[in-house]
Amino acid sequence: MPFADILGHERIVEVLRRSLRTGKTAHSYLFEGISGCGRKKTTLALIQGMFCQSADDDACGVCPSCRKVAGGSHADIHIVEPLPDKRDISIDQLREMQRTLSLRPYEAPRKACIIEPAERMSVNAANSLLKTLEEPPGDALIILLTENAGLLLPTIRSRCQLIRFAPLSPEHILTLLEQSGMDADTASLIAPMSGGSMQKAIELDNESLAARRENVISRLSQMNINKIASVFDAAEALSGNREETLELLDLLISFYRDALHLAAGSGEIVNRSARSAIETIATRRPISRTMELLEAICQTRRDVQRNANPKLALDHLFMNIAAET
Amino acid sequence: MEFRIDKEQFLKALQKIQGIVEKRTSMPILSNVLLEATETSLLVTATDLEVGMKSSYSAEVVATGKITVSAKKLYEIVKELPNQQIVFSTKDNDWVEIKCGKVQFNIVGLSPDEFPYFPDVKEESLFEIESSLLRGMIEKTSYAICTDETKYNLNGIFAKVEVKQDGINCLKMVSTDGHRLSIASGNLKGSVGPELLKGVILPKKGIYEMKKITDEEGGMLLFGFLDNSAVIKRGDSYMVMRLVDGEFPDYNRVIPTANNQVVTVNKENFSHSVRRMAILSSEKFKGIMLEISDNGIKISSSNPELGDAMEEIDVEYHGDPISVRFNARYLLDVLSVAETERVDMRFRDELSPSIIVPENSESFLAVIMPMRL
């Protein structure tokens, strides 16, 4: 039962199942949520449910139709995504899609189309879609996936039923990681770092994560405010582009969160293998000071997200961290 | 599976489906051809999900089974093989071995399970239609098919059967692009299914493939519908095309009924004159003017950048004088498919749609919107 496999979006699944039961599915949906939170999975489950004859509001998951949908080879599903060497979805791709939608379904009762990521449609392409979106030819279902519905044209947004997907909770990620065969220790380390995205959780390769953590800890312990060069060297070495810096800051946040837990006498820490280093952080200064630093790291993270220079932001943060040692 | 087949025959089978296999790579399996060895014959299937073809050929089948391989590569291989019997067999993991004399090829295939479902044709649901009739009707209507892809319901030919008072089934094919409309009709023998009585829209690509089949030779074809597809059968080959999902506009409402100014012209002479006059019309709109009076038709065109031209042809006409402007290309398209020597042009006034029909024939009717110049 494909809908049963979707974790953490019970309310959305219920809404979609009810619409399948009553035969009142919208003709176009806009699924908004970070990538890896289950939008695509829900989309496929919805389409399977619509195509499969076995139940009113769900699919069997084993009939040829369900298997083809899951395997991405169903003739009545059209997936529109940017071509391999292109950034945007072009108007030609959408015209092609509209042409195929104009034919009757191949074997399923209806046709379906997935556009991902919808915000990558160029303005012209998006405009060419308006009419189809409003009145899809012959019962077609169009699903747009996006990370940020605000990036789409208002004319597109208003023609779709918007469904917002929340990021997955760390507990759900943990369950999913363990289901996929990861051992509990690693999974519990990665789950909180994933930011609610299963995709990111899978990408966070454990070995390189451990190596990176070692590197960060050794750099942090070498920093000395009296040798200001060591602070700037650390910032230089650890900062990278925006994405990498954000990842580093996430790592720092998890250290200081663990340090707080240890200082408060709780053993529930994420970075178990780095326990001794974190104990040093925890015992070096009072809890109030650790909390201030945690706040400072969070502030830096926000700054970097808002286009602050990663290197300068880290310089500033590291001076702050090194000041007390 | 394993089968032995004559090179020439295999090559012909593969050649036939080259035009259909998918060139784009949205679904890799579509660039493959499905080969099925049954007890008695070899079935060759290809589809791009819009148009599909399945043909059966005689082959010496050693072991039954099926496999898909790249249609293009297989064709290239078979084309270059020596002129001997080919032994085609499958091995583990969808590998294929082709042997011919001392030549041996091993190529990778794809699992036949992934190949899209092909409608199972039941012969009893088909009816007979004369190849030449179908070909003529396609010819008379295909020129007016809309090329604007956004008007998807006009991107094809509408086919419908109307039962006449004397019980004869009359097949009508209609196409329009909003500026002109073309209707061809022909009588069918035997009964037809419910789909045609309701009306279906055949897609442009399918129409062109269908025309290729009717071009080959005369005789009878089998025609019918299955699920959401139209089917054509000739001999041992089937062609299926997916129908357009949409409603065709009510074309009867655009056929004017009060066009009582009739002028009959000789098709050959008239189209030569129109062609001559079109030389000086504007590139984009091709506008020419017809002034019809008791003395004949005065055809003229003018272009501020080039100059003007005028020609008179004699016709029998006793109605009120009338002048009307047309896109020359629209006139020529109609004239080139009308099969009689003379055609009737029926007008009402300067800005109403005009009708062109072959003289004394009900097989064809064209409506053209005039232009304002």
mmCIF file of N, CA and C in Angstrom, chain A residues 68 72-76 78 95-96 98-108 111 131 135-139, chain B residues 24 27 47 49-50 113-119 149-150 152 198-201 203 227-228 242-246:
data_model
loop_
_atom_site.group_PDB
_atom_site.id
_atom_site.type_symbol
_atom_site.label_atom_id
_atom_site.label_comp_id
_atom_site.label_asym_id
_atom_site.label_seq_id
_atom_site.Cartn_x
_atom_site.Cartn_y
_atom_site.Cartn_z
ATOM 1 N N LYS A 68 4.938 -0.199 -12.737
ATOM 2 C CA LYS A 68 5.449 0.707 -13.764
ATOM 3 C C LYS A 68 5.548 2.132 -13.223
ATOM 4 N N GLY A 72 9.039 4.174 -12.791
ATOM 5 C CA GLY A 72 9.222 5.342 -13.660
ATOM 6 C C GLY A 72 9.081 5.016 -15.133
ATOM 7 N N SER A 73 8.396 3.925 -15.466
ATOM 8 C CA SER A 73 8.290 3.602 -16.886
ATOM 9 C C SER A 73 6.838 3.533 -17.331
ATOM 10 N N HIS A 74 5.947 4.189 -16.619
ATOM 11 C CA HIS A 74 4.548 4.158 -17.021
ATOM 12 C C HIS A 74 4.315 5.135 -18.170
ATOM 13 N N ALA A 75 3.625 4.672 -19.179
ATOM 14 C CA ALA A 75 3.471 5.473 -20.393
ATOM 15 C C ALA A 75 2.544 6.665 -20.191
ATOM 16 N N ASP A 76 1.748 6.656 -19.146
ATOM 17 C CA ASP A 76 0.816 7.765 -18.964
ATOM 18 C C ASP A 76 1.298 8.786 -17.949
ATOM 19 N N HIS A 78 4.031 11.743 -17.454
ATOM 20 C CA HIS A 78 5.022 12.546 -18.150
ATOM 21 C C HIS A 78 5.775 13.355 -17.113
ATOM 22 N N ARG A 95 5.732 22.527 -24.212
ATOM 23 C CA ARG A 95 4.875 22.336 -25.384
ATOM 24 C C ARG A 95 4.769 20.867 -25.726
ATOM 25 N N GLU A 96 5.925 20.188 -25.650
ATOM 26 C CA GLU A 96 5.964 18.763 -25.935
ATOM 27 C C GLU A 96 5.036 18.023 -24.961
ATOM 28 N N GLN A 98 2.489 19.273 -23.383
ATOM 29 C CA GLN A 98 1.096 19.595 -23.652
ATOM 30 C C GLN A 98 0.581 18.809 -24.853
ATOM 31 N N ARG A 99 1.488 18.556 -25.795
ATOM 32 C CA ARG A 99 1.082 17.786 -26.965
ATOM 33 C C ARG A 99 0.753 16.342 -26.568
ATOM 34 N N THR A 100 1.619 15.749 -25.729
ATOM 35 C CA THR A 100 1.336 14.369 -25.315
ATOM 36 C C THR A 100 0.087 14.316 -24.455
ATOM 37 N N LEU A 101 -0.137 15.353 -23.649
ATOM 38 C CA LEU A 101 -1.335 15.329 -22.812
ATOM 39 C C LEU A 101 -2.604 15.404 -23.653
ATOM 40 N N SER A 102 -2.477 15.931 -24.872
ATOM 41 C CA SER A 102 -3.690 16.094 -25.680
ATOM 42 C C SER A 102 -4.193 14.757 -26.224
ATOM 43 N N LEU A 103 -3.359 13.726 -26.161
ATOM 44 C CA LEU A 103 -3.826 12.410 -26.624
ATOM 45 C C LEU A 103 -4.518 11.667 -25.487
ATOM 46 N N ARG A 104 -5.358 10.735 -25.844
ATOM 47 C CA ARG A 104 -6.029 9.953 -24.806
ATOM 48 C C ARG A 104 -5.007 9.096 -24.059
ATOM 49 N N PRO A 105 -5.324 8.716 -22.816
ATOM 50 C CA PRO A 105 -4.357 7.925 -22.047
ATOM 51 C C PRO A 105 -4.008 6.622 -22.759
ATOM 52 N N TYR A 106 -2.796 6.134 -22.472
ATOM 53 C CA TYR A 106 -2.317 4.942 -23.164
ATOM 54 C C TYR A 106 -2.957 3.690 -22.593
ATOM 55 N N GLU A 107 -2.835 3.505 -21.286
ATOM 56 C CA GLU A 107 -3.439 2.314 -20.697
ATOM 57 C C GLU A 107 -4.136 2.623 -19.380
ATOM 58 N N ALA A 108 -3.787 3.715 -18.727
ATOM 59 C CA ALA A 108 -4.389 4.051 -17.441
ATOM 60 C C ALA A 108 -5.721 4.759 -17.676
ATOM 61 N N LYS A 111 -4.385 10.563 -17.355
ATOM 62 C CA LYS A 111 -2.988 10.867 -17.612
ATOM 63 C C LYS A 111 -2.457 11.696 -16.457
ATOM 64 N N LYS A 131 -2.921 27.890 -19.533
ATOM 65 C CA LYS A 131 -4.198 27.393 -20.040
ATOM 66 C C LYS A 131 -4.361 25.908 -19.726
ATOM 67 N N GLU A 135 -7.311 24.116 -17.434
ATOM 68 C CA GLU A 135 -8.203 23.108 -18.009
ATOM 69 C C GLU A 135 -7.374 22.030 -18.669
ATOM 70 N N PRO A 136 -6.818 21.097 -17.889
ATOM 71 C CA PRO A 136 -5.995 20.065 -18.518
ATOM 72 C C PRO A 136 -6.846 19.281 -19.509
ATOM 73 N N PRO A 137 -6.294 18.976 -20.677
ATOM 74 C CA PRO A 137 -7.077 18.239 -21.663
ATOM 75 C C PRO A 137 -7.478 16.877 -21.113
ATOM 76 N N GLY A 138 -8.727 16.549 -21.251
ATOM 77 C CA GLY A 138 -9.233 15.220 -20.921
ATOM 78 C C GLY A 138 -8.779 14.653 -19.598
ATOM 79 N N ASP A 139 -9.161 15.296 -18.486
ATOM 80 C CA ASP A 139 -8.991 14.636 -17.208
ATOM 81 C C ASP A 139 -7.556 14.418 -16.759
ATOM 82 N N ARG B 24 13.582 10.633 -29.530
ATOM 83 C CA ARG B 24 13.939 11.269 -28.261
ATOM 84 C C ARG B 24 14.227 10.170 -27.247
ATOM 85 N N MET B 27 12.034 7.809 -22.794
ATOM 86 C CA MET B 27 11.897 6.447 -22.278
ATOM 87 C C MET B 27 12.773 5.543 -23.135
ATOM 88 N N THR B 47 6.747 1.153 -30.997
ATOM 89 C CA THR B 47 5.775 2.200 -30.669
ATOM 90 C C THR B 47 6.502 3.420 -30.118
ATOM 91 N N LEU B 49 4.421 5.450 -28.358
ATOM 92 C CA LEU B 49 3.271 5.719 -27.497
ATOM 93 C C LEU B 49 2.185 6.512 -28.213
ATOM 94 N N GLU B 50 2.525 7.087 -29.359
ATOM 95 C CA GLU B 50 1.499 7.815 -30.096
ATOM 96 C C GLU B 50 1.030 6.929 -31.255
ATOM 97 N N ASP B 113 9.508 -7.057 -20.396
ATOM 98 C CA ASP B 113 8.437 -6.676 -19.464
ATOM 99 C C ASP B 113 8.249 -5.170 -19.404
ATOM 100 N N GLU B 114 9.328 -4.438 -19.696
ATOM 101 C CA GLU B 114 9.231 -2.994 -19.604
ATOM 102 C C GLU B 114 8.564 -2.376 -20.826
ATOM 103 N N PHE B 115 8.430 -3.164 -21.886
ATOM 104 C CA PHE B 115 7.870 -2.606 -23.122
ATOM 105 C C PHE B 115 6.411 -2.235 -22.902
ATOM 106 N N PRO B 116 6.016 -1.038 -23.388
ATOM 107 C CA PRO B 116 4.643 -0.609 -23.117
ATOM 108 C C PRO B 116 3.621 -1.591 -23.676
ATOM 109 N N TYR B 117 2.532 -1.625 -22.998
ATOM 110 C CA TYR B 117 1.411 -2.480 -23.379
ATOM 111 C C TYR B 117 0.936 -2.114 -24.785
ATOM 112 N N PHE B 118 0.718 -3.120 -25.600
ATOM 113 C CA PHE B 118 0.261 -2.884 -26.963
ATOM 114 C C PHE B 118 -1.162 -3.430 -27.064
ATOM 115 N N PRO B 119 -2.101 -2.614 -27.526
ATOM 116 C CA PRO B 119 -3.494 -3.078 -27.531
ATOM 117 C C PRO B 119 -3.631 -4.405 -28.270
ATOM 118 N N GLU B 149 -0.145 24.144 -32.070
ATOM 119 C CA GLU B 149 -0.184 23.024 -31.127
ATOM 120 C C GLU B 149 -1.047 23.302 -29.907
ATOM 121 N N THR B 150 -1.305 24.566 -29.629
ATOM 122 C CA THR B 150 -2.086 24.839 -28.422
ATOM 123 C C THR B 150 -3.566 24.509 -28.633
ATOM 124 N N TYR B 152 -5.160 21.825 -29.331
ATOM 125 C CA TYR B 152 -4.900 20.411 -29.517
ATOM 126 C C TYR B 152 -6.073 19.666 -30.142
ATOM 127 N N LYS B 198 -20.131 8.257 -32.655
ATOM 128 C CA LYS B 198 -19.979 9.393 -31.747
ATOM 129 C C LYS B 198 -18.968 10.390 -32.320
ATOM 130 N N GLY B 199 -17.988 9.899 -33.016
ATOM 131 C CA GLY B 199 -16.956 10.766 -33.586
ATOM 132 C C GLY B 199 -15.665 10.683 -32.802
ATOM 133 N N VAL B 200 -14.524 10.614 -33.512
ATOM 134 C CA VAL B 200 -13.213 10.557 -32.857
ATOM 135 C C VAL B 200 -12.273 11.523 -33.574
ATOM 136 N N ILE B 201 -11.218 11.933 -32.875
ATOM 137 C CA ILE B 201 -10.210 12.781 -33.513
ATOM 138 C C ILE B 201 -8.939 11.962 -33.693
ATOM 139 N N PRO B 203 -5.022 11.693 -34.557
ATOM 140 C CA PRO B 203 -3.913 12.651 -34.460
ATOM 141 C C PRO B 203 -3.149 12.791 -35.777
ATOM 142 N N ASP B 227 -9.805 0.346 -26.996
ATOM 143 C CA ASP B 227 -9.488 1.236 -25.883
ATOM 144 C C ASP B 227 -9.506 2.682 -26.366
ATOM 145 N N ASN B 228 -8.328 3.302 -26.307
ATOM 146 C CA ASN B 228 -8.252 4.709 -26.706
ATOM 147 C C ASN B 228 -7.525 4.876 -28.034
ATOM 148 N N ARG B 242 -2.987 6.570 -31.001
ATOM 149 C CA ARG B 242 -3.778 7.049 -29.878
ATOM 150 C C ARG B 242 -4.650 8.200 -30.334
ATOM 151 N N LEU B 243 -5.898 8.213 -29.905
ATOM 152 C CA LEU B 243 -6.807 9.267 -30.325
ATOM 153 C C LEU B 243 -6.554 10.539 -29.520
ATOM 154 N N VAL B 244 -6.959 11.669 -30.114
ATOM 155 C CA VAL B 244 -6.826 12.941 -29.413
ATOM 156 C C VAL B 244 -7.956 13.034 -28.385
ATOM 157 N N ASP B 245 -7.585 13.482 -27.189
ATOM 158 C CA ASP B 245 -8.532 13.591 -26.096
ATOM 159 C C ASP B 245 -9.155 14.977 -26.136
ATOM 160 N N GLY B 246 -10.321 15.108 -26.649
ATOM 161 C CA GLY B 246 -10.929 16.427 -26.684
ATOM 162 C C GLY B 246 -12.196 16.404 -27.514
#
